[in-house]
mmCIF file of C-alpha atoms in Angstrom:
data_model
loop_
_atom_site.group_PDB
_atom_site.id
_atom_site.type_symbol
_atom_site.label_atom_id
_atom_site.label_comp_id
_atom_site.label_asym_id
_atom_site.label_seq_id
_atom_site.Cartn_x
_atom_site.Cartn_y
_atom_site.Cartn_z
ATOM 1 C CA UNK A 364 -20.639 -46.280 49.832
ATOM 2 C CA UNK A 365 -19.455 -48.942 47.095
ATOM 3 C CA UNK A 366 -21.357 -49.654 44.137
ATOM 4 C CA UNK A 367 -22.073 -53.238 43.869
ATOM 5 C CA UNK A 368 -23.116 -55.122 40.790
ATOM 6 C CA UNK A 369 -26.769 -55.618 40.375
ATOM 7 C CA UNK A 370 -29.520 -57.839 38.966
ATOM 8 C CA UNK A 371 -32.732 -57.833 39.296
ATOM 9 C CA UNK A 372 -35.307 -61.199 39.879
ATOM 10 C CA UNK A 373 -35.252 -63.047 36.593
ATOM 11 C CA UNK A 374 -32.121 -61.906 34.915
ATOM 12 C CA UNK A 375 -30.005 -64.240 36.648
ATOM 13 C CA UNK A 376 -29.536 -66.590 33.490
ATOM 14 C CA UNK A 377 -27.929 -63.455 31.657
ATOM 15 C CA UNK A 378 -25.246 -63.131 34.872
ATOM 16 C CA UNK A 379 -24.705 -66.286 34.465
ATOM 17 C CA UNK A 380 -23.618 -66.104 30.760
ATOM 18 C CA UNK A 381 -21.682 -62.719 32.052
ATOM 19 C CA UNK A 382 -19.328 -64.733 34.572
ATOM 20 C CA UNK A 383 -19.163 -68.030 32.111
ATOM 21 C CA UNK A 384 -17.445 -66.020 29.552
ATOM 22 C CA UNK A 385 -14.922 -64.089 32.069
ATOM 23 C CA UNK A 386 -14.106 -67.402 33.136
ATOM 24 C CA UNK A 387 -13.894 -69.408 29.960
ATOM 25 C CA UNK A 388 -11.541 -66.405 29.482
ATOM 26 C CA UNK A 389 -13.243 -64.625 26.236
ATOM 27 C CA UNK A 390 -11.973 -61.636 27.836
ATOM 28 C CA UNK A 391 -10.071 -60.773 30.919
ATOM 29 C CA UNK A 392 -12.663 -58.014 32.060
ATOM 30 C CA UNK A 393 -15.842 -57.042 30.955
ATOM 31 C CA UNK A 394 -18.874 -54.614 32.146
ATOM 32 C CA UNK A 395 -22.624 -55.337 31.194
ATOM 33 C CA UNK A 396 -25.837 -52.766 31.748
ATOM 34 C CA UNK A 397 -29.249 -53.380 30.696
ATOM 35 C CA UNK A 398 -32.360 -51.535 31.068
ATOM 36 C CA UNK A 399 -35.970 -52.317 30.543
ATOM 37 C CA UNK A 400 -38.501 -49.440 30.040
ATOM 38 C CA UNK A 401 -35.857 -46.976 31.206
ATOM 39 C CA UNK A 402 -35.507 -49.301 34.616
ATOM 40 C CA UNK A 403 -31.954 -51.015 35.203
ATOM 41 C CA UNK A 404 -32.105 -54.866 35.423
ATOM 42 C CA UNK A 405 -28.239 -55.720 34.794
ATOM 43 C CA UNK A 406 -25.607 -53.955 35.934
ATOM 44 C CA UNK A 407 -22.692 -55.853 36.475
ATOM 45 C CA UNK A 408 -18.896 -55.693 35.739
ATOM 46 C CA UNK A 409 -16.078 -58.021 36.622
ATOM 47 C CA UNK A 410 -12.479 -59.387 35.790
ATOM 48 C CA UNK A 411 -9.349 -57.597 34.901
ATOM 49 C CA UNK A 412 -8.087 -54.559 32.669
ATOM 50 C CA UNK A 413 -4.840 -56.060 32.265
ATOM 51 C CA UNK A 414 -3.511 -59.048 31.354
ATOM 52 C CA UNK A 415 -0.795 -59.128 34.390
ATOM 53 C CA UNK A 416 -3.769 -58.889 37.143
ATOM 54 C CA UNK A 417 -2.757 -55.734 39.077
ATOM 55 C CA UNK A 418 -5.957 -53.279 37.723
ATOM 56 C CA UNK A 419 -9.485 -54.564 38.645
ATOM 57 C CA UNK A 420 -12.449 -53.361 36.281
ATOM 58 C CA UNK A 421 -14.548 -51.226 38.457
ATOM 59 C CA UNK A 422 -18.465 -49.944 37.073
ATOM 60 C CA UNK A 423 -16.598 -46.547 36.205
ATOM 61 C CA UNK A 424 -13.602 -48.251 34.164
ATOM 62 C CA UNK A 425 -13.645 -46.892 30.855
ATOM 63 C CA UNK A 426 -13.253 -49.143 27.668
ATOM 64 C CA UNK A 427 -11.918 -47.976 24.586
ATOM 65 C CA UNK A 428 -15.401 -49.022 22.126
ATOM 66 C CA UNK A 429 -14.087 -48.592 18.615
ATOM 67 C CA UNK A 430 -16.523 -48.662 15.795
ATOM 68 C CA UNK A 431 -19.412 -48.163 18.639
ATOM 69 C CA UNK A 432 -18.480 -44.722 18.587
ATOM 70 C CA UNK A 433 -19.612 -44.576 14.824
ATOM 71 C CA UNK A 434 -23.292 -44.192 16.379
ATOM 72 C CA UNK A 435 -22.295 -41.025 18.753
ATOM 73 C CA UNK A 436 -21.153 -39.403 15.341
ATOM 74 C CA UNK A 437 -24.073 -40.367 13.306
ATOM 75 C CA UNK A 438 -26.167 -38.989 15.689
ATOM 76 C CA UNK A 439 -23.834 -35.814 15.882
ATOM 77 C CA UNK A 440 -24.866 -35.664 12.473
ATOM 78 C CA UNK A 441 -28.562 -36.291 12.600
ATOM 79 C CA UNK A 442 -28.310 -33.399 15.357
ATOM 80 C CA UNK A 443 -27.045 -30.752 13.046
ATOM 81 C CA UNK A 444 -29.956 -31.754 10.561
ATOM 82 C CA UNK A 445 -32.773 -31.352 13.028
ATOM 83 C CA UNK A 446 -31.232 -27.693 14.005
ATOM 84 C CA UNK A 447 -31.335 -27.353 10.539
ATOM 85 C CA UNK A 448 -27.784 -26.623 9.347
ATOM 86 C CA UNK A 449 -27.425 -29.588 7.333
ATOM 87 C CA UNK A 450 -29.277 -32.026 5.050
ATOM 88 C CA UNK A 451 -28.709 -35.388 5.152
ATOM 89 C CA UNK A 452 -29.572 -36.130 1.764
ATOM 90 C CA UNK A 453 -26.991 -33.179 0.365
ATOM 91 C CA UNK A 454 -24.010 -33.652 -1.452
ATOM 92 C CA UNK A 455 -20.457 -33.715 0.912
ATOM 93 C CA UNK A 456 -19.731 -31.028 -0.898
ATOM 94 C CA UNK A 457 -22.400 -28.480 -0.425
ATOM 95 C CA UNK A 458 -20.973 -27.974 3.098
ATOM 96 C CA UNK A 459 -17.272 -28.741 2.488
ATOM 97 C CA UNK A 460 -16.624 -27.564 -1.270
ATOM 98 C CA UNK A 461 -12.947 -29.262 -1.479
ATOM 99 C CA UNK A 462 -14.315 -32.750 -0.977
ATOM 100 C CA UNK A 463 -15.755 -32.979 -4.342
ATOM 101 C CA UNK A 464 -12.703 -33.578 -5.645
ATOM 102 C CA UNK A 465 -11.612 -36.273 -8.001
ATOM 103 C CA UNK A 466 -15.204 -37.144 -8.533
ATOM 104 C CA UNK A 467 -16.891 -37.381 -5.487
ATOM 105 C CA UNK A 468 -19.401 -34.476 -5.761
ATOM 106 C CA UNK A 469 -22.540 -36.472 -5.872
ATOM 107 C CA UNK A 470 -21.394 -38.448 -2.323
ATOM 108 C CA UNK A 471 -24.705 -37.428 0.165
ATOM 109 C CA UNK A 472 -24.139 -37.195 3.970
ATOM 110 C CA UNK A 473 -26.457 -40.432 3.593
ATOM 111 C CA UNK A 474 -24.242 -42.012 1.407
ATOM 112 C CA UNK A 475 -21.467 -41.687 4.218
ATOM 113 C CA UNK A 476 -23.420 -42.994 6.988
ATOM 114 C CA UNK A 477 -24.732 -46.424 5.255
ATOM 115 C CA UNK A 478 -21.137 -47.050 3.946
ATOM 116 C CA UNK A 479 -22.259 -46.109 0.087
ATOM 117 C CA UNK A 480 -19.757 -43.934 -0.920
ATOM 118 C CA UNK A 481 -17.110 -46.314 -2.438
ATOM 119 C CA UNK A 482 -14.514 -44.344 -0.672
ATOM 120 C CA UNK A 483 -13.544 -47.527 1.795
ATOM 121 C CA UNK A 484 -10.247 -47.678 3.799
ATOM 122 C CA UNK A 485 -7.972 -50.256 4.908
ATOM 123 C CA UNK A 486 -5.341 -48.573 7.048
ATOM 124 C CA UNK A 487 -1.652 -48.104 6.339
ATOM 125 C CA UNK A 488 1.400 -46.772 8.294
ATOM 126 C CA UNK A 489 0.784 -43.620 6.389
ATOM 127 C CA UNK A 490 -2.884 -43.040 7.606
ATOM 128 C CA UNK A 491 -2.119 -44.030 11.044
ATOM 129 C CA UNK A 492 0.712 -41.078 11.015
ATOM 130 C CA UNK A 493 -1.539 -38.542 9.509
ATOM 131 C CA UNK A 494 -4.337 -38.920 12.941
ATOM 132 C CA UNK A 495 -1.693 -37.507 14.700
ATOM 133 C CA UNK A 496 -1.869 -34.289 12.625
ATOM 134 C CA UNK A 497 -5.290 -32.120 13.660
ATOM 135 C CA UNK A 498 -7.155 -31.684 10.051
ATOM 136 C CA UNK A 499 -4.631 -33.862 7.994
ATOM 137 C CA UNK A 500 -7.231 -37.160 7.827
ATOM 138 C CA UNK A 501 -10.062 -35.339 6.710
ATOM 139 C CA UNK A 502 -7.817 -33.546 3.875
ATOM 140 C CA UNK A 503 -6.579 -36.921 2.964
ATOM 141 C CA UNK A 504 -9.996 -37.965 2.775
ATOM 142 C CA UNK A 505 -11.087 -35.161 0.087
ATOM 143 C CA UNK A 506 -7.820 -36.257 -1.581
ATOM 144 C CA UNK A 507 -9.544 -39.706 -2.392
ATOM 145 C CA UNK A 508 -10.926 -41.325 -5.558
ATOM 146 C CA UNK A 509 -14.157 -43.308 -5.143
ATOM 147 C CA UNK A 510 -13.559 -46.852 -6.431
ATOM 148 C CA UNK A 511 -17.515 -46.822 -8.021
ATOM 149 C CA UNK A 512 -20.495 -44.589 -7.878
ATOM 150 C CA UNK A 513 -22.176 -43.279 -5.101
ATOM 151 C CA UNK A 514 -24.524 -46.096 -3.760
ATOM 152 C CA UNK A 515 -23.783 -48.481 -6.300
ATOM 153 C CA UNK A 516 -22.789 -50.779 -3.554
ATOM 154 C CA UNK A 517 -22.062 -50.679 0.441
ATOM 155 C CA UNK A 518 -19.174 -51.692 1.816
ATOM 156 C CA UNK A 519 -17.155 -50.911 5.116
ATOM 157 C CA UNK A 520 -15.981 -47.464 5.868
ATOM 158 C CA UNK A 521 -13.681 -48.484 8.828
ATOM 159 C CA UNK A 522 -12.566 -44.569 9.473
ATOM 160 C CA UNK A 523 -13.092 -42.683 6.060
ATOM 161 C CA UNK A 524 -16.469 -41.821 6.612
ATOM 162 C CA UNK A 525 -16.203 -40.920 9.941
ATOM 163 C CA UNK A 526 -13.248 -38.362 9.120
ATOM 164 C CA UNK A 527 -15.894 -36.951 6.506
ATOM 165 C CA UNK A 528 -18.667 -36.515 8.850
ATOM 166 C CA UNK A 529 -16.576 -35.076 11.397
ATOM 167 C CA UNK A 530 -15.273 -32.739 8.805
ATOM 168 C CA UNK A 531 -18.795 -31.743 8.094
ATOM 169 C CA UNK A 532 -19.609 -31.392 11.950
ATOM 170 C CA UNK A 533 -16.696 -28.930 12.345
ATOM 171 C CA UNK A 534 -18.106 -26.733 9.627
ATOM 172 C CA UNK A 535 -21.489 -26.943 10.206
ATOM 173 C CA UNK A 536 -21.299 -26.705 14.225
ATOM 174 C CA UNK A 537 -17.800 -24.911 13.955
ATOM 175 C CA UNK A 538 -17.082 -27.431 16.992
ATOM 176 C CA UNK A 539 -14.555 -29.977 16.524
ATOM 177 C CA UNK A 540 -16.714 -33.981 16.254
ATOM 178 C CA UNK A 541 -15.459 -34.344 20.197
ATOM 179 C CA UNK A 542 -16.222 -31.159 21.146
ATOM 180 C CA UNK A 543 -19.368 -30.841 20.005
ATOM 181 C CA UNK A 544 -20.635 -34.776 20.791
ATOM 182 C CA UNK A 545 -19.449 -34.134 24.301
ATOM 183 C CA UNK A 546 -21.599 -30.388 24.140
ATOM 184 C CA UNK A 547 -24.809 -32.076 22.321
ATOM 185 C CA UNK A 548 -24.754 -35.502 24.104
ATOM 186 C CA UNK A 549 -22.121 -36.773 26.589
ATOM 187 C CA UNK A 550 -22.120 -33.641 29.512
ATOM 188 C CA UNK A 551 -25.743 -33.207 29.131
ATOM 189 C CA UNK A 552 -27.025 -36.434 29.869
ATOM 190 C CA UNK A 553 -24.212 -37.017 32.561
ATOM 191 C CA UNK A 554 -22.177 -39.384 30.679
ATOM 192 C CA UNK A 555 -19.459 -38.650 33.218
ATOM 193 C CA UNK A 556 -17.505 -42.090 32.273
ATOM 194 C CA UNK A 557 -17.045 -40.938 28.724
ATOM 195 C CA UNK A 558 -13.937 -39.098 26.771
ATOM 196 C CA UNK A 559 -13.981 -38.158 23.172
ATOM 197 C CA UNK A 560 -10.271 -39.400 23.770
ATOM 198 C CA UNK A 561 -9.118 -40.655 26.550
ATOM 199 C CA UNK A 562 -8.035 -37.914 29.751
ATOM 200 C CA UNK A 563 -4.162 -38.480 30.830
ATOM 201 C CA UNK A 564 -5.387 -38.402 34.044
ATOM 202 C CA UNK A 565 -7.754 -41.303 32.683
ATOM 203 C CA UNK A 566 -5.020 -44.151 31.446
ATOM 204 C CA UNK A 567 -4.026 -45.733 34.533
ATOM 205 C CA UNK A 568 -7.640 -46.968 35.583
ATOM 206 C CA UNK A 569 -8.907 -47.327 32.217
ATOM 207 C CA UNK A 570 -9.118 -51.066 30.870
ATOM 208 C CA UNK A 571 -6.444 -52.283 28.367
ATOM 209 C CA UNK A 572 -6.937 -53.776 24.605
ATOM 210 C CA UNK A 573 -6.022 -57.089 23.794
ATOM 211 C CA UNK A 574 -6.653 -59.150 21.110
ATOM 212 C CA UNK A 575 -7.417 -62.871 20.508
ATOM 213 C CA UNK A 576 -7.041 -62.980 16.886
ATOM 214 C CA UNK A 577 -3.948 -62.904 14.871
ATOM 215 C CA UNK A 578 -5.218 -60.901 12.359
ATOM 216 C CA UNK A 579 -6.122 -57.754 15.482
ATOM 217 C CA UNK A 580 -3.175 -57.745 17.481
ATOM 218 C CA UNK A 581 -1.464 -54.662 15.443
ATOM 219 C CA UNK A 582 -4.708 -52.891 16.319
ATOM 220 C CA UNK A 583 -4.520 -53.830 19.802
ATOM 221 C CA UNK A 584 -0.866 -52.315 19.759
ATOM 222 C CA UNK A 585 -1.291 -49.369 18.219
ATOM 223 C CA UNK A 586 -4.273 -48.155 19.799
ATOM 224 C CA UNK A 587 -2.895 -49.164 23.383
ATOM 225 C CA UNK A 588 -0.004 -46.672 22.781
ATOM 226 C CA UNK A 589 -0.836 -43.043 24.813
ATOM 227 C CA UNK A 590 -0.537 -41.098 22.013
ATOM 228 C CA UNK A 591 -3.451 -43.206 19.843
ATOM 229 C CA UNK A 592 -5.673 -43.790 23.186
ATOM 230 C CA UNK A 593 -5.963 -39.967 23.635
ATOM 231 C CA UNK A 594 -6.754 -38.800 20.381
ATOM 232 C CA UNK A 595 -10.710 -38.919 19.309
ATOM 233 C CA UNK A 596 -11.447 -40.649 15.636
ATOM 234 C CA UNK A 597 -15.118 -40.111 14.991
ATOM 235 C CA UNK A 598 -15.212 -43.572 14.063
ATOM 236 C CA UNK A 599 -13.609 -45.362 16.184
ATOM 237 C CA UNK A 600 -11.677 -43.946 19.907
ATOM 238 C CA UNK A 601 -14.447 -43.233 22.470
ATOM 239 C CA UNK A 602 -13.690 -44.785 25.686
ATOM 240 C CA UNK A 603 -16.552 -45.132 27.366
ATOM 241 C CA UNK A 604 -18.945 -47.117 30.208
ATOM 242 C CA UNK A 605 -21.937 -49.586 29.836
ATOM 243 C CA UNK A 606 -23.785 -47.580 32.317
ATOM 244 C CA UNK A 607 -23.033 -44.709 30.093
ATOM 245 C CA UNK A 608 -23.446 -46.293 26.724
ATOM 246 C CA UNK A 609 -26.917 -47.480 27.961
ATOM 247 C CA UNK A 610 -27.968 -44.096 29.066
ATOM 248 C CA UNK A 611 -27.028 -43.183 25.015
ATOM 249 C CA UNK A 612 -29.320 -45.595 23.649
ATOM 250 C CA UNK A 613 -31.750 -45.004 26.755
ATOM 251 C CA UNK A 614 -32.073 -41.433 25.402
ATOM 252 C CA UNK A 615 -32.583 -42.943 21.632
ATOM 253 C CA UNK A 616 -35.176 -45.718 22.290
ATOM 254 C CA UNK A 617 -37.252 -43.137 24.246
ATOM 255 C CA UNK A 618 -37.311 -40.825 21.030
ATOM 256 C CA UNK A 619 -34.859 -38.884 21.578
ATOM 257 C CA UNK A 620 -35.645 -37.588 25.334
ATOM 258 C CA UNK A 621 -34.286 -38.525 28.673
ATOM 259 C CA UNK A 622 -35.081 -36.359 31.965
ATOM 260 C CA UNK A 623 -37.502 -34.254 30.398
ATOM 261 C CA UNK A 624 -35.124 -32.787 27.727
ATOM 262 C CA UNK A 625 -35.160 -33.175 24.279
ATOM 263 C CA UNK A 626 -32.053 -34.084 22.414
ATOM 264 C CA UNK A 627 -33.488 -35.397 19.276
ATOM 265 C CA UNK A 628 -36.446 -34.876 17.857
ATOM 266 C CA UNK A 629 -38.816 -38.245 17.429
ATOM 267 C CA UNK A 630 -39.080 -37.940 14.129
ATOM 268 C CA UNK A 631 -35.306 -37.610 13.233
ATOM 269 C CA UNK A 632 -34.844 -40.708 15.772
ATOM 270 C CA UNK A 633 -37.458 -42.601 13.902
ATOM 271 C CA UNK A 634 -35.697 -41.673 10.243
ATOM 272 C CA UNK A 635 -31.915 -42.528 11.538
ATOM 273 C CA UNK A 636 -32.781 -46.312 12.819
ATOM 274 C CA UNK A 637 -35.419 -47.116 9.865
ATOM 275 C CA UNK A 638 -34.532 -49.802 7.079
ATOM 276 C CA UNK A 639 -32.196 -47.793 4.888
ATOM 277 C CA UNK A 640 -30.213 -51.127 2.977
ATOM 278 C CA UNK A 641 -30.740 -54.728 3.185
ATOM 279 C CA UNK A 642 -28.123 -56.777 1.443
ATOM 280 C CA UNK A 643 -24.370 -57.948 0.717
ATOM 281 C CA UNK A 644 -21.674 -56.084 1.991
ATOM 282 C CA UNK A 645 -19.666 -55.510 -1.314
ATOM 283 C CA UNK A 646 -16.228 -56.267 0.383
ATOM 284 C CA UNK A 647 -17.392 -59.420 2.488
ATOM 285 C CA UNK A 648 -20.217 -60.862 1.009
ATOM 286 C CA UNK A 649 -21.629 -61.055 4.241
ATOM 287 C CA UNK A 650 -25.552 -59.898 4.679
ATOM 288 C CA UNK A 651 -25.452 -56.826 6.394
ATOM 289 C CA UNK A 652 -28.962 -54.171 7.415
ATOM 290 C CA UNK A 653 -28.048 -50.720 7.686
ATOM 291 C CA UNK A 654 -29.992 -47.315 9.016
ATOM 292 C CA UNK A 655 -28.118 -43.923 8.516
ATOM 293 C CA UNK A 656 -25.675 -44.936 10.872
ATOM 294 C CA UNK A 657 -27.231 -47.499 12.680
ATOM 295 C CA UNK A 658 -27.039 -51.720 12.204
ATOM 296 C CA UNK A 659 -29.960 -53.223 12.835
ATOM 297 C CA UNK A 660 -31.082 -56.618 13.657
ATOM 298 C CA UNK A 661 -33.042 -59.541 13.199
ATOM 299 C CA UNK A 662 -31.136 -61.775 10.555
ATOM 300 C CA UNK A 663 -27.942 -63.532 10.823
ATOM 301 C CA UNK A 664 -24.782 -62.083 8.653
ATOM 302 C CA UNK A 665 -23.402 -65.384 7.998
ATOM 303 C CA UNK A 666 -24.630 -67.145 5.219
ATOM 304 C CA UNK A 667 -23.951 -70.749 6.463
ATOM 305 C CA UNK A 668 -24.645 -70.296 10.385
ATOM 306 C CA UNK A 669 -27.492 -68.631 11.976
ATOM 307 C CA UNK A 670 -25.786 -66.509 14.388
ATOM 308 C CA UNK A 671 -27.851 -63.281 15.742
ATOM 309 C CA UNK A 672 -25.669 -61.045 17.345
ATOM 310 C CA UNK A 673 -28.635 -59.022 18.849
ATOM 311 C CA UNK A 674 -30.316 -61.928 19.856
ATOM 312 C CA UNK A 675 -32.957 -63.737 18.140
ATOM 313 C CA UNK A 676 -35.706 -61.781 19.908
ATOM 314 C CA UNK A 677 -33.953 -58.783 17.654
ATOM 315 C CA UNK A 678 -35.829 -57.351 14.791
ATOM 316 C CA UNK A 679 -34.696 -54.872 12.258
ATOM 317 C CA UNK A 680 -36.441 -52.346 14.482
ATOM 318 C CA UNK A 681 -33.789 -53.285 17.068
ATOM 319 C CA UNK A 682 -30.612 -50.836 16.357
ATOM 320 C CA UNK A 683 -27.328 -50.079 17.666
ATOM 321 C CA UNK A 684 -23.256 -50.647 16.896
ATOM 322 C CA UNK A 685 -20.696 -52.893 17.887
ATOM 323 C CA UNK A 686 -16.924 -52.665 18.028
ATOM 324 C CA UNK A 687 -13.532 -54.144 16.989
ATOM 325 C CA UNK A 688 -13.742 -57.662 17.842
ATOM 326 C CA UNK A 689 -16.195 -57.494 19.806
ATOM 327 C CA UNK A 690 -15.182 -55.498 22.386
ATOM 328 C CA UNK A 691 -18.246 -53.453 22.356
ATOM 329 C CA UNK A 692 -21.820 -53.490 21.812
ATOM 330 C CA UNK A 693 -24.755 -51.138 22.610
ATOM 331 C CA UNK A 694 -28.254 -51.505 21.121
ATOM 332 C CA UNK A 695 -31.862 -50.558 21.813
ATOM 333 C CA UNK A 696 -35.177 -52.195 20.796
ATOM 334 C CA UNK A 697 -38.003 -49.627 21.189
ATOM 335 C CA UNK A 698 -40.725 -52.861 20.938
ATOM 336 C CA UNK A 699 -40.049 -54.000 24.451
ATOM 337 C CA UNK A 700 -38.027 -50.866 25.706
ATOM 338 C CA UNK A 701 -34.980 -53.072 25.978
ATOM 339 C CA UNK A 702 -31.174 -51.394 25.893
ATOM 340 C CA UNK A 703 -28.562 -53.891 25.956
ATOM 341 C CA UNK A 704 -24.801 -51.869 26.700
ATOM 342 C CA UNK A 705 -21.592 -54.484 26.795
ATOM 343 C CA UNK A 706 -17.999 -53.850 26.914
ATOM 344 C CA UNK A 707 -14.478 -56.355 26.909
ATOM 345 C CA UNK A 708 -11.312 -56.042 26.588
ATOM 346 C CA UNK A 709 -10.290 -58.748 24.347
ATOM 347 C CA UNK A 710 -11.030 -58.941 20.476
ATOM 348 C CA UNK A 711 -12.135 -62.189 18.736
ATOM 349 C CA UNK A 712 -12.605 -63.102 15.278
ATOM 350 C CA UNK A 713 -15.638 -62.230 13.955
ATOM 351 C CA UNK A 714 -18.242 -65.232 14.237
ATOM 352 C CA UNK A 715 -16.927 -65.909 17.610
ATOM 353 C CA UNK A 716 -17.435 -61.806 18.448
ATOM 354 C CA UNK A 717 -20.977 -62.418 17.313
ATOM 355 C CA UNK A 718 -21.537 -65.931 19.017
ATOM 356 C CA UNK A 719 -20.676 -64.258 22.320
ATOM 357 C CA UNK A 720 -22.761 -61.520 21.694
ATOM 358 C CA UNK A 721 -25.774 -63.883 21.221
ATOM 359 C CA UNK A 722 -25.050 -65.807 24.344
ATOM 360 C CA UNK A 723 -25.766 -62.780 26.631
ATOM 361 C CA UNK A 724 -28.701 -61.223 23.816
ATOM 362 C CA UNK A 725 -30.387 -64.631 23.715
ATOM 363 C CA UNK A 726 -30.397 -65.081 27.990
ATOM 364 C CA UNK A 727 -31.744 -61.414 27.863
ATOM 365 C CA UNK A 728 -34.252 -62.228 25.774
ATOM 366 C CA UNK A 729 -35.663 -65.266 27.496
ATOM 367 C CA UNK A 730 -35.802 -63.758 30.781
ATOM 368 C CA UNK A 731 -38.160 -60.869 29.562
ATOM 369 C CA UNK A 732 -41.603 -60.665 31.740
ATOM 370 C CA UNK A 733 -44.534 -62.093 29.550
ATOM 371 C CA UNK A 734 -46.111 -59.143 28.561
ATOM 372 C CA UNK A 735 -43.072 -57.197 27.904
ATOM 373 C CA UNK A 736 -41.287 -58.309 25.111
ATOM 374 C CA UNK A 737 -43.587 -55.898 23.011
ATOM 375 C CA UNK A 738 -44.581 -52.621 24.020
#
């Protein structure tokens, strides 16, 4: 039998918003799940994975999510600390001795997941060569300098950070980061739709990558080419599902259990999407709120617009990640037991990625049940 999209009584002003921006064309295709209390009320998907029209997006078409995947590595991460083979607040190089390097021995696991450890990237032909060569990022990363001290200020760690932490995963776990996320989280909580890198077997039904911003298209090209789409980047190449990203951050807003098993214990849950940094982002200027690997929400980024991208419902005890452009977006809110999983194919710049994130978080929002927008 077919699966056909779903919404339940009083979401219809969030479908609404779904189809308006498929057919204003702020994407070609696009997939939307949301849950309330661990109960589905949106699960919808519609439009095209390619440009040319020939490939339908079904509810199992993956999307590549790009910096959304920085959240399955963080909590990767906060994994290995509650089996107790790492601390977060350690030095890098307690666990990987050759990182400490050119001055970077102070840099805490911590300091990598809220984007303190002045050891930023912007990507050049020579980095995007060395992820096709297993080990040689993470090398390249001990190889760095820090441009200032350790938490002195936070700014964007596009894929630097997430080489470390997958470097520290692999010694800790002795699992590579894809391996050992799809072990620890994706196979266990039947996140079938979901490839730390993308299958072959996988490319012709999974949706395409576009851009609608000069300034993304090279990313759009490179990561559409096979060879990029199948490798996994802890920060930034899962291809994945809403339905599956929700059942993530399903798993997350419910403590850290789903199905009667534990993945996560509530207190490490509880300390990876608290408060960690409120302020500037040192490249941007732009506010920014971070947990250990987490945004969170409840404030607007821009400092001239009011523009919530989690809705204005959103709190800073509402957490999750987005992706390049826009094309990705999964966050829970453990007050109302909301999880809020979306996924297009087309980047935007950045206020417009945020302003159509706060079209569908702001219907959500005012369709909750009185009564349940705080649990």
């Amino acid at each position: 039998m077919t699966q056909e999209p779903f919404e339940a009584e009083g979401f219809g002003r969030v479908a609404e918003v779904f189809r308006s921006q498929l057919s204003r064309g702020l994407h070609f295709g696009a997939q939307l799940y949301v849950s309330l209390r661990g109960e589905p009320v949106l699960d919808l998907w519609g439009g095209l994975c390619d440009r040319a029209g020939r490939i339908p997006v079904r509810r199992d078409t993956p999307f590549m999510v790009f910096s959304a995947t920085k959240a399955f590595t963080s909590a990767s991460i906060h994994l290995l600390a509650d089996q107790g083979k790492i601390d977060i607040d350690a030095p890098v190089a307690d666990y990987w001795p050759g990182f400490a390097s050119r001055g970077k021995g102070k840099i805490t696991i911590r300091h990598l997941l809220l984007h303190q450890a002045g050891i930023p990237d912007k990507t050049g032909l020579g980095d995007l060569a060395s992820w096709l060569v297993p080990g040689l990022p993470a090398r390249r990363v001990a190889a760095m300098a820090p441009l200032h001290a350790p938490g002195e200020k936070t700014v964007y760690h596009k894929a630097s950070a997430g080489f470390a932490l997958g470097e520290i995963i692999r010694r800790a776990s002795r699992l590579g980061a894809g391996d050992f996320l799809r072990g620890s989280f994706l196979e266990p909580l039947g996140m079938g739709g979901s490839f730390a890198g993308l299958p072959f077997g996988a490319m012709g039904r999974a949706s395409r990558i576009y851009s609608g911003d000069p300034r993304q298209v090279s990313v759009a090209r490179v990561f559409s080419l096979p060879p990029y789409r199948r490798m996994y980047l802890p920060a930034a190449s899962l291809n994945t599902t809403a339905r599956d990203l929700a059942v993530f951050y399903e798993m997350l807003c419910s403590g850290g259990i789903r199905g009667g098993r534990r993945y996560l214990s509530k207190e490490v849950v509880a300390g990876m999407t608290a408060l960690r940094y409120d302020g500037p982002d040192g490249d941007s200027g732009n506010r920014i709120r971070w947990a250990s690997g987490f945004g969170l929400g409840g404030y607007s980024p821009f400092p001239d617009k009011d523009i919530r991208h989690m809705g204005r419902g959103a709190s800073e005890r509402t957490f999750g990640h987005s992706g390049q452009g826009g094309c990705a977006f999964g966050w829970a809110d453990p007050p109302s037991g909301l999880v809020f999983a979306f996924l297009c194919n087309r980047f935007l710049p950045l206020e417009a990625a945020h302003l159509r994130f706060q079209e569908l978080a702001d219907a959500l929002w005012s369709c909750l049940p009185t009564g349940k927008k705080e649990v």
